[in-house]
Amino acid sequence: MASSYVQRVMDGLRAKYSYQPEFLQAVEEVLFSLQPLFAKESKYEENGILERIVVPERTVEFRVAWTDDKGKVQVNNGYRIQYNSAIGPYKGGIRFHPSVNQGILKFLGFEQIFKNSLTGLPLGGAKGGSDFDPKGKSDAEVMRFCQAFMTELSRYIGNVIDVPAGDIGVGAREIGYMYGQFKRLTSRYEGVLTGKGLKWGGSLARKEATGFGNVYFAENMLKAVGQNIEGKTAAVSGSGNVAIYTVQKLYQLGAKPVTVSDSRGCIYQPGGISLEALQQVKEVERASLSRYAELCKDATYIPVADYAAGEHAVWNVGAQLAFPCATQNEVSAADAANLLSKGCILVSEGANMPSTLEATAAFLKAGICYGPAKCANAGGVATSQLEMEQNAGMTSWTFEEVDGKLKGIMAGIFKAAHDTAEEFGQPGNYVMGGNIAGFRKVADSMIEQGVM
């Protein structure tokens, strides 16, 4: 019965949303892992939970018209997918990238429901963004776009309604411009966005949180099998906040990260990535990693054009630990095979859904420590909620206080996934354990609140 229930819902979604492959992939990964729960308890099918939870509570699409530096009017699409509010206000990032469309945001919002649930904090799931590309734009252009975007978005958000954060293409600069516009429109100074500047309501450790949390989750996985991070070599993809602070925490715990990447290529540095050079290139100069190779003569730059077909060079260098921190589906089946053949014992996902279904299956079959994104990259949203808590109390915590709470939350997420996997007879399967633990809390809340 459990398999037929899941299959029926998936068949309906495939017929209806064949043009949204990322969304279908995210839903398939979750739903089929829930079958042991449905076999054990019939209440979820009886209450139509799957049919309800796969559909957003609200989808908002709007036009964003703004003027570039030449005085020409530009138009982009803006979105907010408010997916589920059963356990708290909508919470999820805003992404500015040319690839953004409704299907991408639905996949991200759907994942966010269960990620937020796993933190143990009262947060619903949402995601938003635009196909606007901040790369190559002046600060003035980015400001005008952000102001136009927030003019439309402001009517749908609020500190107890929906609290967006940053994501790809949305950092401190963009959050600042959007927050300023929200205040201008509403005359309210409230915690309606997270990732704010420290001088006006932001939290210490927020920009580090997703990367730090990723490594904390990895640390928990290794401890469970009697190992630790110290002395191990790590491959890291990406070069944004998540990757940078994954690199930093790896160094703090005694590991050696040897790779980073961006959309144009990757860096391989056998002696260890220079955190100082990486931050200079990506946080100060906003340049390509080819610039990093100019600063670090012992680093090799590999352009995307030189990657083997269907592979990412980062996963072919030989490392015991792997931290995908770039974007969705960056780890292919071939990449998974390369990692495993070269002795990788752990994969911890800092990005959202970075592994294809085939790669995920390979990691699970190999029995390595595998931390899926819902578990491993929840540190960012967890610390966003801590920022909301500080805003509500009109206070500010020290870096050590926030980092300590983050470490505790990541340990709690690991325990929930670990214990649930054992409960259902698949110890070490954190995909199934995390999905069931996150789903059960939201689904039970939906049942208790009635059909809506």
mmCIF file of N, CA and C in Angstrom, residues 154-231:
data_model
loop_
_atom_site.group_PDB
_atom_site.id
_atom_site.type_symbol
_atom_site.label_atom_id
_atom_site.label_comp_id
_atom_site.label_asym_id
_atom_site.label_seq_id
_atom_site.Cartn_x
_atom_site.Cartn_y
_atom_site.Cartn_z
ATOM 1 N N SER A 154 7.236 43.008 -0.807
ATOM 2 C CA SER A 154 6.939 43.499 0.547
ATOM 3 C C SER A 154 5.518 43.208 0.998
ATOM 4 N N ARG A 155 4.588 43.117 0.063
ATOM 5 C CA ARG A 155 3.190 42.910 0.457
ATOM 6 C C ARG A 155 2.905 41.480 0.919
ATOM 7 N N TYR A 156 3.887 40.576 0.725
ATOM 8 C CA TYR A 156 3.655 39.169 1.057
ATOM 9 C C TYR A 156 4.489 38.668 2.237
ATOM 10 N N ILE A 157 5.335 39.518 2.812
ATOM 11 C CA ILE A 157 6.242 39.059 3.857
ATOM 12 C C ILE A 157 6.043 39.846 5.143
ATOM 13 N N GLY A 158 6.625 39.365 6.228
ATOM 14 C CA GLY A 158 6.538 40.005 7.529
ATOM 15 C C GLY A 158 7.205 39.131 8.567
ATOM 16 N N ASN A 159 7.536 39.684 9.729
ATOM 17 C CA ASN A 159 8.351 38.940 10.690
ATOM 18 C C ASN A 159 7.653 37.733 11.307
ATOM 19 N N VAL A 160 6.320 37.654 11.198
ATOM 20 C CA VAL A 160 5.618 36.448 11.642
ATOM 21 C C VAL A 160 4.826 35.832 10.481
ATOM 22 N N ILE A 161 5.138 36.255 9.258
ATOM 23 C CA ILE A 161 4.463 35.735 8.059
ATOM 24 C C ILE A 161 5.456 34.962 7.197
ATOM 25 N N ASP A 162 6.477 35.648 6.745
ATOM 26 C CA ASP A 162 7.465 35.075 5.836
ATOM 27 C C ASP A 162 8.742 35.885 5.985
ATOM 28 N N VAL A 163 9.842 35.207 6.334
ATOM 29 C CA VAL A 163 11.112 35.893 6.593
ATOM 30 C C VAL A 163 12.178 35.368 5.625
ATOM 31 N N PRO A 164 12.378 36.030 4.479
ATOM 32 C CA PRO A 164 13.376 35.572 3.510
ATOM 33 C C PRO A 164 14.800 35.778 4.013
ATOM 34 N N ALA A 165 15.737 35.128 3.343
ATOM 35 C CA ALA A 165 17.166 35.274 3.616
ATOM 36 C C ALA A 165 17.894 35.325 2.283
ATOM 37 N N GLY A 166 19.213 35.237 2.314
ATOM 38 C CA GLY A 166 20.000 35.227 1.090
ATOM 39 C C GLY A 166 20.157 33.823 0.532
ATOM 40 N N ASP A 167 20.642 33.743 -0.679
ATOM 41 C CA ASP A 167 20.954 32.478 -1.344
ATOM 42 C C ASP A 167 21.952 32.831 -2.441
ATOM 43 N N ILE A 168 22.075 32.022 -3.457
ATOM 44 C CA ILE A 168 22.992 32.314 -4.561
ATOM 45 C C ILE A 168 22.652 33.684 -5.153
ATOM 46 N N GLY A 169 23.655 34.551 -5.279
ATOM 47 C CA GLY A 169 23.458 35.870 -5.866
ATOM 48 C C GLY A 169 22.890 36.902 -4.924
ATOM 49 N N VAL A 170 22.586 36.518 -3.709
ATOM 50 C CA VAL A 170 22.020 37.455 -2.730
ATOM 51 C C VAL A 170 22.862 37.385 -1.457
ATOM 52 N N GLY A 171 23.733 38.369 -1.309
ATOM 53 C CA GLY A 171 24.584 38.466 -0.135
ATOM 54 C C GLY A 171 24.244 39.685 0.690
ATOM 55 N N ALA A 172 25.212 40.148 1.478
ATOM 56 C CA ALA A 172 24.981 41.273 2.386
ATOM 57 C C ALA A 172 24.559 42.540 1.643
ATOM 58 N N ARG A 173 25.154 42.772 0.470
ATOM 59 C CA ARG A 173 24.802 43.964 -0.307
ATOM 60 C C ARG A 173 23.334 43.943 -0.707
ATOM 61 N N GLU A 174 22.892 42.832 -1.264
ATOM 62 C CA GLU A 174 21.508 42.728 -1.749
ATOM 63 C C GLU A 174 20.505 42.754 -0.592
ATOM 64 N N ILE A 175 20.835 42.058 0.503
ATOM 65 C CA ILE A 175 19.953 42.079 1.679
ATOM 66 C C ILE A 175 19.810 43.515 2.192
ATOM 67 N N GLY A 176 20.914 44.258 2.207
ATOM 68 C CA GLY A 176 20.854 45.649 2.674
ATOM 69 C C GLY A 176 19.939 46.509 1.822
ATOM 70 N N TYR A 177 20.068 46.401 0.508
ATOM 71 C CA TYR A 177 19.219 47.203 -0.380
ATOM 72 C C TYR A 177 17.743 46.821 -0.226
ATOM 73 N N MET A 178 17.467 45.522 -0.091
ATOM 74 C CA MET A 178 16.073 45.083 0.048
ATOM 75 C C MET A 178 15.499 45.508 1.396
ATOM 76 N N TYR A 179 16.310 45.413 2.443
ATOM 77 C CA TYR A 179 15.816 45.796 3.766
ATOM 78 C C TYR A 179 15.522 47.302 3.820
ATOM 79 N N GLY A 180 16.406 48.086 3.214
ATOM 80 C CA GLY A 180 16.179 49.535 3.182
ATOM 81 C C GLY A 180 14.878 49.877 2.471
ATOM 82 N N GLN A 181 14.591 49.186 1.381
ATOM 83 C CA GLN A 181 13.351 49.437 0.649
ATOM 84 C C GLN A 181 12.131 48.989 1.447
ATOM 85 N N PHE A 182 12.239 47.849 2.147
ATOM 86 C CA PHE A 182 11.129 47.392 2.986
ATOM 87 C C PHE A 182 10.800 48.434 4.050
ATOM 88 N N LYS A 183 11.829 48.978 4.692
ATOM 89 C CA LYS A 183 11.597 50.021 5.714
ATOM 90 C C LYS A 183 10.951 51.259 5.098
ATOM 91 N N ARG A 184 11.419 51.621 3.916
ATOM 92 C CA ARG A 184 10.884 52.811 3.256
ATOM 93 C C ARG A 184 9.394 52.631 2.939
ATOM 94 N N LEU A 185 9.025 51.428 2.533
ATOM 95 C CA LEU A 185 7.639 51.159 2.143
ATOM 96 C C LEU A 185 6.698 50.987 3.324
ATOM 97 N N THR A 186 7.204 50.418 4.413
ATOM 98 C CA THR A 186 6.325 50.022 5.517
ATOM 99 C C THR A 186 6.478 50.872 6.773
ATOM 100 N N SER A 187 7.566 51.633 6.852
ATOM 101 C CA SER A 187 7.890 52.402 8.064
ATOM 102 C C SER A 187 8.039 51.494 9.284
ATOM 103 N N ARG A 188 8.447 50.231 9.042
ATOM 104 C CA ARG A 188 8.630 49.285 10.148
ATOM 105 C C ARG A 188 10.079 48.805 10.181
ATOM 106 N N TYR A 189 10.630 48.814 11.381
ATOM 107 C CA TYR A 189 11.980 48.296 11.604
ATOM 108 C C TYR A 189 11.825 46.956 12.305
ATOM 109 N N GLU A 190 11.796 45.878 11.527
ATOM 110 C CA GLU A 190 11.543 44.561 12.102
ATOM 111 C C GLU A 190 12.387 43.513 11.390
ATOM 112 N N GLY A 191 12.487 42.332 12.008
ATOM 113 C CA GLY A 191 13.319 41.266 11.464
ATOM 114 C C GLY A 191 12.661 40.533 10.323
ATOM 115 N N VAL A 192 12.400 41.233 9.229
ATOM 116 C CA VAL A 192 11.701 40.638 8.096
ATOM 117 C C VAL A 192 12.653 39.984 7.092
ATOM 118 N N LEU A 193 13.930 40.242 7.217
ATOM 119 C CA LEU A 193 14.953 39.580 6.415
ATOM 120 C C LEU A 193 16.065 39.132 7.358
ATOM 121 N N THR A 194 16.696 38.015 7.060
ATOM 122 C CA THR A 194 17.867 37.617 7.832
ATOM 123 C C THR A 194 19.097 37.656 6.939
ATOM 124 N N GLY A 195 20.262 37.706 7.598
ATOM 125 C CA GLY A 195 21.501 37.963 6.879
ATOM 126 C C GLY A 195 21.779 39.450 6.813
ATOM 127 N N LYS A 196 21.150 40.195 7.746
ATOM 128 C CA LYS A 196 21.303 41.657 7.761
ATOM 129 C C LYS A 196 22.694 42.053 8.251
ATOM 130 N N GLY A 197 23.060 43.311 8.019
ATOM 131 C CA GLY A 197 24.330 43.835 8.510
ATOM 132 C C GLY A 197 24.344 43.873 10.030
ATOM 133 N N LEU A 198 25.536 43.708 10.612
ATOM 134 C CA LEU A 198 25.642 43.642 12.069
ATOM 135 C C LEU A 198 25.215 44.936 12.746
ATOM 136 N N LYS A 199 25.333 46.061 12.056
ATOM 137 C CA LYS A 199 24.965 47.344 12.654
ATOM 138 C C LYS A 199 23.460 47.561 12.701
ATOM 139 N N TRP A 200 22.689 46.765 11.959
ATOM 140 C CA TRP A 200 21.244 46.992 11.903
ATOM 141 C C TRP A 200 20.443 45.691 11.970
ATOM 142 N N GLY A 201 20.806 44.875 12.969
ATOM 143 C CA GLY A 201 19.967 43.727 13.283
ATOM 144 C C GLY A 201 20.485 42.378 12.875
ATOM 145 N N GLY A 202 21.680 42.328 12.268
ATOM 146 C CA GLY A 202 22.233 41.048 11.857
ATOM 147 C C GLY A 202 22.813 40.267 13.015
ATOM 148 N N SER A 203 23.148 39.026 12.750
ATOM 149 C CA SER A 203 23.706 38.155 13.782
ATOM 150 C C SER A 203 25.145 37.790 13.463
ATOM 151 N N LEU A 204 25.979 37.821 14.475
ATOM 152 C CA LEU A 204 27.307 37.269 14.327
ATOM 153 C C LEU A 204 27.195 35.788 13.966
ATOM 154 N N ALA A 205 28.142 35.289 13.188
ATOM 155 C CA ALA A 205 28.220 33.891 12.752
ATOM 156 C C ALA A 205 27.189 33.525 11.696
ATOM 157 N N ARG A 206 26.378 34.482 11.208
ATOM 158 C CA ARG A 206 25.391 34.121 10.194
ATOM 159 C C ARG A 206 26.043 33.754 8.865
ATOM 160 N N LYS A 207 27.005 34.558 8.404
ATOM 161 C CA LYS A 207 27.593 34.255 7.090
ATOM 162 C C LYS A 207 28.419 32.969 7.142
ATOM 163 N N GLU A 208 28.936 32.628 8.313
ATOM 164 C CA GLU A 208 29.716 31.406 8.456
ATOM 165 C C GLU A 208 28.844 30.168 8.651
ATOM 166 N N ALA A 209 27.563 30.369 8.989
ATOM 167 C CA ALA A 209 26.750 29.302 9.569
ATOM 168 C C ALA A 209 26.566 28.074 8.678
ATOM 169 N N THR A 210 26.256 28.247 7.400
ATOM 170 C CA THR A 210 26.004 27.074 6.557
ATOM 171 C C THR A 210 27.276 26.249 6.395
ATOM 172 N N GLY A 211 28.396 26.906 6.158
ATOM 173 C CA GLY A 211 29.663 26.189 6.033
ATOM 174 C C GLY A 211 30.084 25.526 7.329
ATOM 175 N N PHE A 212 29.993 26.261 8.441
ATOM 176 C CA PHE A 212 30.350 25.687 9.736
ATOM 177 C C PHE A 212 29.437 24.501 10.055
ATOM 178 N N GLY A 213 28.128 24.691 9.837
ATOM 179 C CA GLY A 213 27.169 23.636 10.142
ATOM 180 C C GLY A 213 27.420 22.387 9.312
ATOM 181 N N ASN A 214 27.814 22.587 8.059
ATOM 182 C CA ASN A 214 28.128 21.473 7.166
ATOM 183 C C ASN A 214 29.242 20.612 7.768
ATOM 184 N N VAL A 215 30.268 21.268 8.261
ATOM 185 C CA VAL A 215 31.400 20.533 8.833
ATOM 186 C C VAL A 215 31.022 19.919 10.181
ATOM 187 N N TYR A 216 30.209 20.615 10.969
ATOM 188 C CA TYR A 216 29.750 20.036 12.237
ATOM 189 C C TYR A 216 28.964 18.746 11.993
ATOM 190 N N PHE A 217 28.118 18.751 10.952
ATOM 191 C CA PHE A 217 27.356 17.534 10.658
ATOM 192 C C PHE A 217 28.305 16.407 10.229
ATOM 193 N N ALA A 218 29.283 16.742 9.406
ATOM 194 C CA ALA A 218 30.272 15.753 8.986
ATOM 195 C C ALA A 218 31.017 15.189 10.194
ATOM 196 N N GLU A 219 31.357 16.063 11.128
ATOM 197 C CA GLU A 219 32.057 15.644 12.340
ATOM 198 C C GLU A 219 31.224 14.626 13.124
ATOM 199 N N ASN A 220 29.917 14.874 13.222
ATOM 200 C CA ASN A 220 29.022 13.945 13.913
ATOM 201 C C ASN A 220 28.958 12.596 13.210
ATOM 202 N N MET A 221 28.901 12.619 11.865
ATOM 203 C CA MET A 221 28.855 11.356 11.120
ATOM 204 C C MET A 221 30.118 10.535 11.350
ATOM 205 N N LEU A 222 31.270 11.191 11.327
ATOM 206 C CA LEU A 222 32.523 10.472 11.513
ATOM 207 C C LEU A 222 32.646 9.914 12.928
ATOM 208 N N LYS A 223 32.223 10.693 13.908
ATOM 209 C CA LYS A 223 32.275 10.212 15.293
ATOM 210 C C LYS A 223 31.447 8.947 15.461
ATOM 211 N N ALA A 224 30.327 8.861 14.754
ATOM 212 C CA ALA A 224 29.439 7.697 14.879
ATOM 213 C C ALA A 224 30.100 6.415 14.369
ATOM 214 N N VAL A 225 31.130 6.555 13.522
ATOM 215 C CA VAL A 225 31.830 5.366 13.022
ATOM 216 C C VAL A 225 33.261 5.306 13.554
ATOM 217 N N GLY A 226 33.502 6.045 14.638
ATOM 218 C CA GLY A 226 34.791 5.971 15.313
ATOM 219 C C GLY A 226 35.927 6.691 14.630
ATOM 220 N N GLN A 227 35.620 7.707 13.815
ATOM 221 C CA GLN A 227 36.668 8.465 13.142
ATOM 222 C C GLN A 227 36.512 9.956 13.450
ATOM 223 N N ASN A 228 37.456 10.768 12.933
ATOM 224 C CA ASN A 228 37.350 12.217 13.087
ATOM 225 C C ASN A 228 37.907 12.910 11.850
ATOM 226 N N ILE A 229 37.769 14.220 11.835
ATOM 227 C CA ILE A 229 38.154 15.017 10.668
ATOM 228 C C ILE A 229 39.657 15.272 10.608
ATOM 229 N N GLU A 230 40.293 15.362 11.755
ATOM 230 C CA GLU A 230 41.690 15.756 11.822
ATOM 231 C C GLU A 230 42.591 14.889 10.942
ATOM 232 N N GLY A 231 43.442 15.561 10.165
ATOM 233 C CA GLY A 231 44.431 14.878 9.346
ATOM 234 C C GLY A 231 43.944 14.421 7.990
#
